[in-house]
Amino acid sequence: MSDKNKYLWIVGGLVVVALAIWLIASNSNNTSGPSNTYTPQTPTTQTPPTTTPSTAPGAASAAYTAALTKYAATRIQIQNNCQVVPNRSVYKTGTAIMLDNRTNVTRTVKLDSTFVIPAFGFKITTLSGGTLPRTILVDCDKSQNVATITLEK
């Protein structure tokens, strides 16, 4: 292989590495979320939320295990970077839901009320009130509109 070919391979490799670094850096700096602005909904009447102490992953408490069984169909799981699963759901008014924080940090979640959920903890709340059907936007920490709940009669 001639010196010219070696030089071209080295320069090409450096360009590929520089491009990869630039793409990674630009993706990690992209903090733009949905462009919609948050509009508070009509206040609702909710039962006081219940909470559990933090539980390390893999060491589920009896209360957490029972809640997983009871609220399997109405569980909203908060994951890393405030990703929410499911991010769209439909419930009837009066439905109790489980807000399940599966991260190692405390999360502040806003529906119609604000809930501080400890790391690996959960809260139970009942959705009700307002003119139905209506849409409840879910915020997690500084991230807005991470999930949408449609509340029906």
Short mmCIF file of C-alpha atoms in Angstrom, two decimals:
data_model
loop_
_atom_site.label_atom_id
_atom_site.label_comp_id
_atom_site.label_asym_id
_atom_site.label_seq_id
_atom_site.Cartn_x
_atom_site.Cartn_y
_atom_site.Cartn_z
CA MET A 1 0.00 0.00 0.00
CA SER A 2 1.46 3.35 -0.97
CA ASP A 3 1.96 6.22 1.48
CA LYS A 4 -0.75 8.20 -0.31
CA ASN A 5 -3.33 5.41 0.22
CA LYS A 6 -2.38 5.07 3.92
CA TYR A 7 -2.78 8.82 4.32
CA LEU A 8 -6.25 8.73 2.70
CA TRP A 9 -7.37 5.88 4.95
CA ILE A 10 -6.19 7.71 8.09
CA VAL A 11 -7.86 10.99 7.08
CA GLY A 12 -11.08 9.14 6.18
CA GLY A 13 -11.08 7.35 9.53
CA LEU A 14 -10.58 10.60 11.42
CA VAL A 15 -13.47 12.20 9.52
CA VAL A 16 -15.76 9.28 10.44
CA VAL A 17 -14.75 9.49 14.14
CA ALA A 18 -15.26 13.28 14.20
CA LEU A 19 -18.70 12.91 12.59
CA ALA A 20 -19.72 10.26 15.12
CA ILE A 21 -18.63 12.46 18.05
CA TRP A 22 -20.50 15.44 16.61
CA LEU A 23 -23.71 13.39 16.16
CA ILE A 24 -23.56 12.03 19.71
CA ALA A 25 -22.91 15.48 21.17
CA SER A 26 -25.73 17.10 19.20
CA ASN A 27 -28.22 14.41 20.28
CA SER A 28 -27.32 14.68 23.96
CA ASN A 29 -27.68 18.49 23.86
CA ASN A 30 -31.11 18.32 22.25
CA THR A 31 -33.41 19.07 25.16
CA SER A 32 -36.35 20.29 23.16
CA GLY A 33 -39.58 18.60 24.13
CA PRO A 34 -43.05 18.90 22.77
CA SER A 35 -43.79 22.44 21.58
CA ASN A 36 -47.23 22.42 23.20
CA THR A 37 -47.63 24.60 26.23
CA TYR A 38 -49.19 23.15 29.35
CA THR A 39 -52.70 24.31 30.12
CA PRO A 40 -53.88 23.49 33.64
CA GLN A 41 -57.09 21.47 33.72
CA THR A 42 -60.13 22.04 35.90
CA PRO A 43 -59.31 20.99 39.49
CA THR A 44 -60.59 17.57 40.45
CA THR A 45 -61.54 15.87 43.63
CA GLN A 46 -59.05 13.15 44.39
CA THR A 47 -58.61 10.76 47.24
CA PRO A 48 -55.45 11.36 49.25
CA PRO A 49 -52.61 9.49 47.57
CA THR A 50 -50.98 6.61 49.34
CA THR A 51 -47.26 6.13 49.20
CA THR A 52 -44.71 3.52 50.05
CA PRO A 53 -41.17 3.92 51.27
CA SER A 54 -38.43 3.54 48.71
CA THR A 55 -37.70 -0.01 47.74
CA ALA A 56 -34.48 -1.00 46.02
CA PRO A 57 -34.99 -2.73 42.69
CA GLY A 58 -35.21 -6.47 43.09
CA ALA A 59 -36.36 -6.17 46.71
CA ALA A 60 -40.09 -5.54 46.23
CA SER A 61 -42.07 -4.89 49.38
CA ALA A 62 -45.31 -6.72 50.10
CA ALA A 63 -47.23 -3.44 49.58
CA TYR A 64 -45.61 -2.91 46.18
CA THR A 65 -46.28 -6.50 45.10
CA ALA A 66 -49.92 -6.18 46.18
CA ALA A 67 -50.28 -2.85 44.35
CA LEU A 68 -48.82 -4.36 41.17
CA THR A 69 -51.49 -7.03 41.26
CA LYS A 70 -54.37 -4.70 42.17
CA TYR A 71 -53.50 -1.91 39.72
CA ALA A 72 -52.09 -4.01 36.85
CA ALA A 73 -54.62 -2.55 34.39
CA THR A 74 -54.24 1.05 35.63
CA ARG A 75 -50.51 1.30 36.32
CA ILE A 76 -48.53 4.22 34.88
CA GLN A 77 -44.82 3.53 35.07
CA ILE A 78 -42.26 6.35 35.23
CA GLN A 79 -38.93 5.32 33.72
CA ASN A 80 -35.53 6.96 33.13
CA ASN A 81 -35.56 10.47 31.66
CA CYS A 82 -39.23 10.79 32.72
CA GLN A 83 -40.43 8.44 30.01
CA VAL A 84 -43.91 7.20 30.88
CA VAL A 85 -45.48 3.84 29.96
CA PRO A 86 -48.16 3.88 28.70
CA ASN A 87 -47.90 7.41 27.36
CA ARG A 88 -51.58 7.41 26.27
CA SER A 89 -54.40 5.88 28.28
CA VAL A 90 -58.17 6.10 28.73
CA TYR A 91 -59.90 5.65 32.10
CA LYS A 92 -63.39 6.11 33.46
CA THR A 93 -63.94 8.80 36.09
CA GLY A 94 -63.45 7.37 39.58
CA THR A 95 -60.68 4.99 38.48
CA ALA A 96 -57.79 4.55 40.91
CA ILE A 97 -54.40 4.50 39.18
CA MET A 98 -50.90 3.60 40.31
CA LEU A 99 -48.07 6.05 39.57
CA ASP A 100 -45.04 3.76 39.71
CA ASN A 101 -41.57 5.36 39.86
CA ARG A 102 -39.06 2.77 38.61
CA THR A 103 -36.06 5.10 38.79
CA ASN A 104 -33.44 5.64 41.47
CA VAL A 105 -34.38 9.31 41.91
CA THR A 106 -37.41 11.04 43.40
CA ARG A 107 -39.82 12.26 40.71
CA THR A 108 -42.37 15.08 40.82
CA VAL A 109 -45.38 14.09 38.72
CA LYS A 110 -48.23 16.47 37.91
CA LEU A 111 -51.66 15.39 36.77
CA ASP A 112 -54.36 17.57 38.24
CA SER A 113 -52.37 17.52 41.48
CA THR A 114 -48.66 17.30 42.17
CA PHE A 115 -47.21 14.08 43.54
CA VAL A 116 -43.67 13.60 44.85
CA ILE A 117 -42.84 9.94 44.34
CA PRO A 118 -39.72 8.57 46.03
CA ALA A 119 -37.16 6.47 44.17
CA PHE A 120 -38.64 3.02 43.47
CA GLY A 121 -41.85 4.11 45.21
CA PHE A 122 -45.40 4.58 44.07
CA LYS A 123 -48.57 6.59 44.68
CA ILE A 124 -52.21 5.64 44.23
CA THR A 125 -54.68 8.34 43.19
CA THR A 126 -58.26 8.42 41.93
CA LEU A 127 -59.09 10.33 38.75
CA SER A 128 -62.37 12.25 38.84
CA GLY A 129 -64.09 15.57 38.32
CA GLY A 130 -64.34 18.15 35.59
CA THR A 131 -66.36 18.11 32.40
CA LEU A 132 -66.14 14.72 30.73
CA PRO A 133 -64.64 13.58 28.51
CA ARG A 134 -61.45 15.53 29.17
CA THR A 135 -57.74 15.22 28.65
CA ILE A 136 -55.25 15.24 31.51
CA LEU A 137 -51.67 16.08 30.55
CA VAL A 138 -48.96 14.43 32.64
CA ASP A 139 -45.74 16.26 33.54
CA CYS A 140 -42.67 14.64 35.10
CA ASP A 141 -40.10 16.89 36.76
CA LYS A 142 -39.28 19.56 34.14
CA SER A 143 -40.59 17.48 31.23
CA GLN A 144 -44.08 18.50 30.12
CA ASN A 145 -46.76 16.45 28.40
CA VAL A 146 -44.95 13.13 28.78
CA ALA A 147 -48.28 11.30 28.81
CA THR A 148 -51.94 11.90 28.06
CA ILE A 149 -54.85 10.49 30.05
CA THR A 150 -58.35 10.69 28.63
CA LEU A 151 -60.97 10.65 31.38
CA GLU A 152 -64.47 9.46 30.39
CA LYS A 153 -67.85 8.87 32.05
#
